[in-house]
Amino acid sequence: MILTQVSQLSRRSIVRLLRQPEVVVPALLFPLLIFGFQAAGLGPAADIPGFPADSYVDFLLAFPLVQGTLFAAVSAGTDLAKDIETGFLDRLSMTPMQPLALLVGMLAGVICLGLLQSVVFIGVGLLVGVSFQAGFLGALVLVLLTALTALGFGGVGAILALRTGSGEAVQGLFPLLLVSFFLSSILLPRDLIQTDWFRVVATYNPVSYLVEGVRSLIITGWDVQALALGFAAAAGLIVVGLSGAVLSLRGRVART
Amino acid sequence: MAGAVAWRGIHNFFLNPALVIPALLFPLFFLAAFAGGLSRVADIPSFDFPAGYTAFQFVWILLQTVAIGGAFTGFAIARDFERGFARRYMLAAPRRGGIILGYVVVSLVRVTVTGGVATLVALVSGMQVLGSGVDLFGLLGLALLVNVAATLFSIGMAMLLRTSSGGFLIQTPIFVATFLSPVFVPLELLDGWIEAVASVNPVTFILQAGRGFVAGDPTGVALAFGLAIALVLVMLPWAFFGLRRAEKAG
Amino acid sequence: MGGSFRGIEVEGLVREFGKGFRAVDGVDLRVEPGEIYGFLGPNGAGKSTTVLMLTTLLPPTAGVARVAGYDVVKQGAEVRSTIGAALQEAALDPFLTGREHLALQAAMHGIGRKERRGRAVELLERVGLTEAADRRVGGYSGGMKRRLDLALALVHGPRILFLDEPTTGLDPQSRSALWDEVSRLAKEGVTVFLTTQYLEEADALADRVGIIDHGKIVAEDTPDALKAEVGRSSIEARPADPRDLDDVARVLEQFGEPIAAANGSAAVRLEDKSQGLADVVRALDRQDLRVAGLELNEPSLDDVYLAKTGRKLEGAGDREEGTA
């Protein structure tokens, strides 16, 4: 029963996503646009003494890969908020639905978007000459890490949706989340951040570890420490996101 | 008429925290992320800007803030159309050019506040200004012209689109135009496609003159003002074109 | 478990919101199995809050409610498996097709794959959406959405159906199509709890009507009994020769007190229920008065509503939520 529910709800969230090109296209283009601007404008940063990569493009490819997951969060949150606004969630609550099934099913769309994004971004990276130091296997690990990150942020988006019940509120938080991405080692490695408070913020910001894990596969090869920290950050995000979302969902579908 | 439009726009902006706070925070965020986070970029060999990286970034952030401020005025117009408020203006205004003037005034007042706050924060966080008072007036003048040009562009777009969902089409060209310039390093350090694009982008020359003012070494001032004024002159008929189309649509 | 009574029993049901505001303030009602119960009241009277409590989506502050013999608080899962609900504003996903909606809803109820398909075909046929089944719901009309909503509520073969304002905002044609379907369901033995702000809807469909106002039930009976209790018929006559108006009015006054009438007509409210049109015709005849029009107006639920709440419900259905 729960497997049927999960698979049907997953199908729904994926179908729903693919039928909304106005969600999918910006999720692919916007990160690439910023990537293009930053990579070109900051290209000379590779000449900073001590810079870890040969080219800034190689270094920055982690940017769209991680930043794209933000769209996953917002799209998952917006979809769930719409379900609350329209009463669709109430309709599902009338069935013997398992809250966890709803959540997992809903996040299937998010993971799907995350996978699509990482494949496209890696493809673009290859086109502009990025070489993956960790090779093909590394690229697979990279896709896995970004998909997990998308799942975690999707849970965060779901929490916001379930707490506020408003799609506008979820989208209004997009800039805030975007800021949190920039206040990390996403544009420069942490040891090259000079401003003290910025370095401290970036050190505590889990986004830094997600970025560094993804990045290590591109510019370093197999860096066990960076990968362990990256997957740990993703796992932490998933635990916080999903458990928070399940709790919020229990409150939202307060059936007797 | 212009006065009425301007008064309402200014009033709406300052009484709505959902509009004021993001408008104030965005430049500060850029200041933190770009000027704060990227300060080591100044260590690139052959990067030469005597006033330091914060000042270097500040000029771009100021220009970006005033340009995006223009886009936000466009959003407000699009909303006015959606709610039917703009039609009231159209009916009331004997000379509809006054509507455009009113919106431009709103935009100028907005960016005076947001730009002022950004400047204050940049100074407090240790930005060095080597230029004299006169030089800073030059930077201010450029910023105002950029704002007027961006506002006129946004008015034209908003009046053509007349819906809030057109916000993306108003904002993106401005966003792209400001980013296709030497944002993070001087033009001489850029290469590849970005160098080709940036070296013909008028924003680049305005930006370079602005940085010259802050560094106390004004260069290319006449060219920058010429380009800024030209942008305003090009955008003026565009705004009126949008207004005519809006009039025709009723 | 599951008590013996298969309808709906409600005793002293209360729901408070925020600072002691009682949206539902001690409701008692009883719906017999197989009956259509019309729950009538203006916006904000407490109809939807009551439905939310009966469908287990909102816990009551106080009181007891049993649906199909199951307690809505203690046996929520049992209640949900027995009932179907189409709540206000068809809650549909614009990006899914009608068929996909039915498949999803059936799967959520644990109905097997093969049966799902057959059920979807049958229900789509039933609500007249076979042709539109594979189109996205975003392109459906309001009436189509409500019909799909109804089909979704029926997916698991519920014995009790809750319909919260199923026809609000629909054009007259879609409305009567939905009425037909609801009547058909009732004939098949489904108990229907229907909220509405349209008097004629309650009149046309309901076996019994409960009128709720400010969270309290102010009247409950069959539509006919309610009308008989409050309303007396009225008679309106229009003389063939306008100069006879005063004479006609005098004749009518023998039958009851005069009430307002259209220009050129006279009207009275009948005092004695046993008197009717024939008596009036005879009386006019005796005076040699000829009339161009004579009308007997039966009391309507409008009159009942007015009498019970002191307000008219006129046009309430056309207004948006919150402005009434």
Coordinates of N, CA and C in Angstrom, one line a residue, chain A residues 171-255:
Chain A
Q171 N 8.5 31.6 -2.4 CA 9.3 32.2 -3.5 C 10.0 33.5 -2.9
G172 N 9.3 34.1 -2.0 CA 9.9 35.3 -1.4 C 11.2 35.0 -0.6
L173 N 11.4 33.7 -0.2 CA 12.6 33.3 0.5 C 13.7 33.0 -0.4
F174 N 13.4 32.9 -1.7 CA 14.4 32.5 -2.7 C 15.7 33.5 -2.6
P175 N 15.5 34.8 -2.6 CA 16.7 35.7 -2.5 C 17.5 35.4 -1.2
L176 N 16.8 35.1 -0.2 CA 17.5 34.8 1.1 C 18.4 33.6 1.0
L177 N 17.8 32.6 0.4 CA 18.6 31.3 0.2 C 19.7 31.6 -0.8
L178 N 19.5 32.4 -1.8 CA 20.5 32.7 -2.8 C 21.7 33.4 -2.0
V179 N 21.4 34.3 -1.1 CA 22.4 35.0 -0.4 C 23.2 34.0 0.4
S180 N 22.5 33.0 1.0 CA 23.3 32.1 1.8 C 24.2 31.3 1.0
F181 N 23.9 31.1 -0.3 CA 24.9 30.4 -1.2 C 26.1 31.3 -1.5
F182 N 25.9 32.6 -1.6 CA 27.1 33.4 -1.9 C 28.0 33.6 -0.7
L183 N 27.4 33.5 0.5 CA 28.2 33.7 1.7 C 28.9 32.3 2.0
S184 N 29.5 31.8 1.0 CA 30.2 30.5 1.2 C 31.5 30.5 0.4
S185 N 32.1 29.4 0.3 CA 33.3 29.3 -0.6 C 33.0 29.1 -2.0
I186 N 31.8 29.5 -2.5 CA 31.4 29.2 -3.8 C 32.1 30.0 -4.9
L187 N 32.6 31.2 -4.5 CA 33.3 32.0 -5.5 C 34.8 32.0 -5.4
L188 N 35.3 31.8 -4.1 CA 36.7 31.7 -3.9 C 36.9 30.6 -2.8
P189 N 38.1 29.9 -2.8 CA 38.3 28.9 -1.7 C 38.4 29.7 -0.4
R190 N 38.1 29.0 0.7 CA 38.0 29.7 2.0 C 39.3 30.3 2.4
D191 N 40.4 29.6 2.1 CA 41.7 30.2 2.5 C 42.1 31.5 1.7
L192 N 41.4 31.7 0.6 CA 41.6 33.0 -0.1 C 40.6 34.0 0.2
I193 N 39.7 33.8 1.2 CA 38.8 34.8 1.6 C 39.5 35.6 2.7
Q194 N 39.6 36.9 2.4 CA 40.5 37.8 3.3 C 39.7 38.3 4.4
T195 N 38.5 38.8 4.1 CA 37.6 39.4 5.1 C 37.3 38.4 6.2
D196 N 37.6 38.8 7.5 CA 37.5 37.8 8.5 C 36.1 37.3 8.7
W197 N 35.1 38.2 8.9 CA 33.7 37.8 9.2 C 33.2 36.9 8.1
F198 N 33.6 37.2 6.8 CA 33.1 36.5 5.7 C 33.7 35.0 5.8
R199 N 34.9 34.9 6.1 CA 35.5 33.6 6.2 C 34.9 32.8 7.3
V200 N 34.6 33.4 8.4 CA 33.9 32.7 9.5 C 32.5 32.2 9.1
V201 N 31.8 33.1 8.4 CA 30.4 32.7 8.0 C 30.6 31.6 7.0
A202 N 31.5 31.7 6.1 CA 31.7 30.6 5.1 C 32.1 29.3 5.7
T203 N 32.8 29.4 6.8 CA 33.3 28.2 7.5 C 32.1 27.4 8.1
Y204 N 31.1 28.2 8.7 CA 30.0 27.6 9.3 C 28.9 27.3 8.4
N205 N 29.0 27.8 7.1 CA 27.9 27.6 6.2 C 28.0 26.3 5.5
P206 N 27.0 25.4 5.7 CA 27.1 24.0 5.2 C 27.2 24.1 3.6
V207 N 26.8 25.1 3.0 CA 26.9 25.2 1.6 C 28.3 25.1 1.1
S208 N 29.2 25.7 2.0 CA 30.7 25.6 1.6 C 31.1 24.1 1.5
Y209 N 30.6 23.3 2.3 CA 31.1 21.9 2.3 C 30.5 21.1 1.1
L210 N 29.2 21.5 0.8 CA 28.6 20.9 -0.4 C 29.4 21.3 -1.6
V211 N 29.7 22.6 -1.7 CA 30.5 23.1 -2.8 C 31.8 22.4 -2.9
E212 N 32.5 22.4 -1.8 CA 33.9 21.8 -1.8 C 33.9 20.4 -2.1
G213 N 32.9 19.6 -1.7 CA 32.8 18.2 -2.1 C 32.7 18.0 -3.6
V214 N 31.7 18.8 -4.1 CA 31.5 18.7 -5.6 C 32.7 19.2 -6.3
R215 N 33.3 20.2 -5.8 CA 34.4 20.8 -6.5 C 35.6 19.9 -6.5
S216 N 35.8 19.2 -5.4 CA 37.0 18.4 -5.3 C 37.0 17.3 -6.4
L217 N 35.9 16.8 -6.8 CA 35.8 15.8 -7.8 C 36.2 16.4 -9.2
I218 N 36.0 17.7 -9.3 CA 36.3 18.3 -10.6 C 37.8 18.8 -10.7
I219 N 38.2 19.4 -9.6 CA 39.6 20.0 -9.7 C 40.7 19.2 -9.0
T220 N 40.3 18.4 -8.1 CA 41.4 17.7 -7.4 C 41.5 16.2 -7.7
G221 N 40.4 15.5 -7.8 CA 40.4 14.1 -8.0 C 39.6 13.5 -6.8
W222 N 40.1 12.4 -6.3 CA 39.4 11.8 -5.1 C 40.0 12.3 -3.8
D223 N 39.3 13.3 -3.3 CA 39.7 13.9 -2.0 C 38.8 13.4 -1.0
V224 N 39.2 12.4 -0.2 CA 38.3 11.7 0.7 C 37.7 12.7 1.8
Q225 N 38.6 13.6 2.3 CA 38.1 14.5 3.3 C 37.0 15.4 2.8
A226 N 37.2 16.0 1.6 CA 36.3 16.9 1.1 C 35.0 16.2 0.7
L227 N 35.1 14.9 0.2 CA 33.9 14.2 -0.1 C 33.1 13.8 1.1
A228 N 33.9 13.3 2.2 CA 33.2 13.0 3.4 C 32.4 14.1 4.0
L229 N 33.1 15.3 4.0 CA 32.4 16.5 4.5 C 31.2 16.9 3.7
G230 N 31.4 16.8 2.3 CA 30.3 17.1 1.4 C 29.1 16.2 1.7
F231 N 29.3 14.9 1.7 CA 28.2 13.9 1.9 C 27.6 14.1 3.3
A232 N 28.5 14.4 4.3 CA 28.0 14.6 5.6 C 27.0 15.8 5.7
A233 N 27.5 16.9 5.0 CA 26.6 18.1 4.9 C 25.3 17.8 4.2
A234 N 25.3 17.0 3.1 CA 24.1 16.7 2.4 C 23.2 15.8 3.3
A235 N 23.9 14.8 4.0 CA 23.1 14.0 4.9 C 22.4 14.8 6.0
G236 N 23.2 15.7 6.6 CA 22.7 16.6 7.7 C 21.5 17.3 7.2
L237 N 21.6 17.9 5.9 CA 20.5 18.7 5.3 C 19.3 17.8 5.2
I238 N 19.5 16.5 4.7 CA 18.4 15.6 4.5 C 17.7 15.3 5.8
V239 N 18.5 15.0 6.8 CA 17.9 14.7 8.1 C 17.1 15.9 8.6
V240 N 17.7 17.1 8.6 CA 17.0 18.3 9.1 C 15.7 18.5 8.2
G241 N 16.0 18.5 6.9 CA 14.9 18.9 6.0 C 13.7 17.9 6.1
L242 N 14.0 16.6 6.0 CA 12.9 15.6 6.0 C 12.2 15.5 7.3
S243 N 13.0 15.5 8.4 CA 12.3 15.3 9.7 C 11.5 16.5 10.0
G244 N 12.1 17.7 9.7 CA 11.3 18.9 9.9 C 10.0 18.9 9.0
A245 N 10.1 18.4 7.8 CA 9.0 18.4 6.9 C 7.9 17.4 7.4
V246 N 8.4 16.2 7.9 CA 7.4 15.3 8.4 C 6.6 15.8 9.6
L247 N 7.4 16.5 10.5 CA 6.7 17.1 11.7 C 5.7 18.2 11.2
S248 N 6.2 19.0 10.3 CA 5.3 20.1 9.8 C 4.1 19.5 9.1
L249 N 4.3 18.4 8.4 CA 3.2 17.8 7.7 C 2.2 17.2 8.7
R250 N 2.7 16.6 9.8 CA 1.8 16.1 10.8 C 0.9 17.2 11.3
G251 N 1.5 18.4 11.5 CA 0.7 19.5 12.0 C -0.3 20.0 11.0
R252 N 0.1 19.9 9.7 CA -0.7 20.5 8.7 C -1.9 19.6 8.4
V253 N -1.7 18.3 8.3 CA -2.8 17.4 8.1 C -3.3 16.8 9.4
A254 N -3.8 17.8 10.2 CA -4.2 17.4 11.6 C -5.5 16.6 11.6
R255 N -5.4 15.4 11.0 CA -6.6 14.5 11.0 C -6.8 14.0 12.4

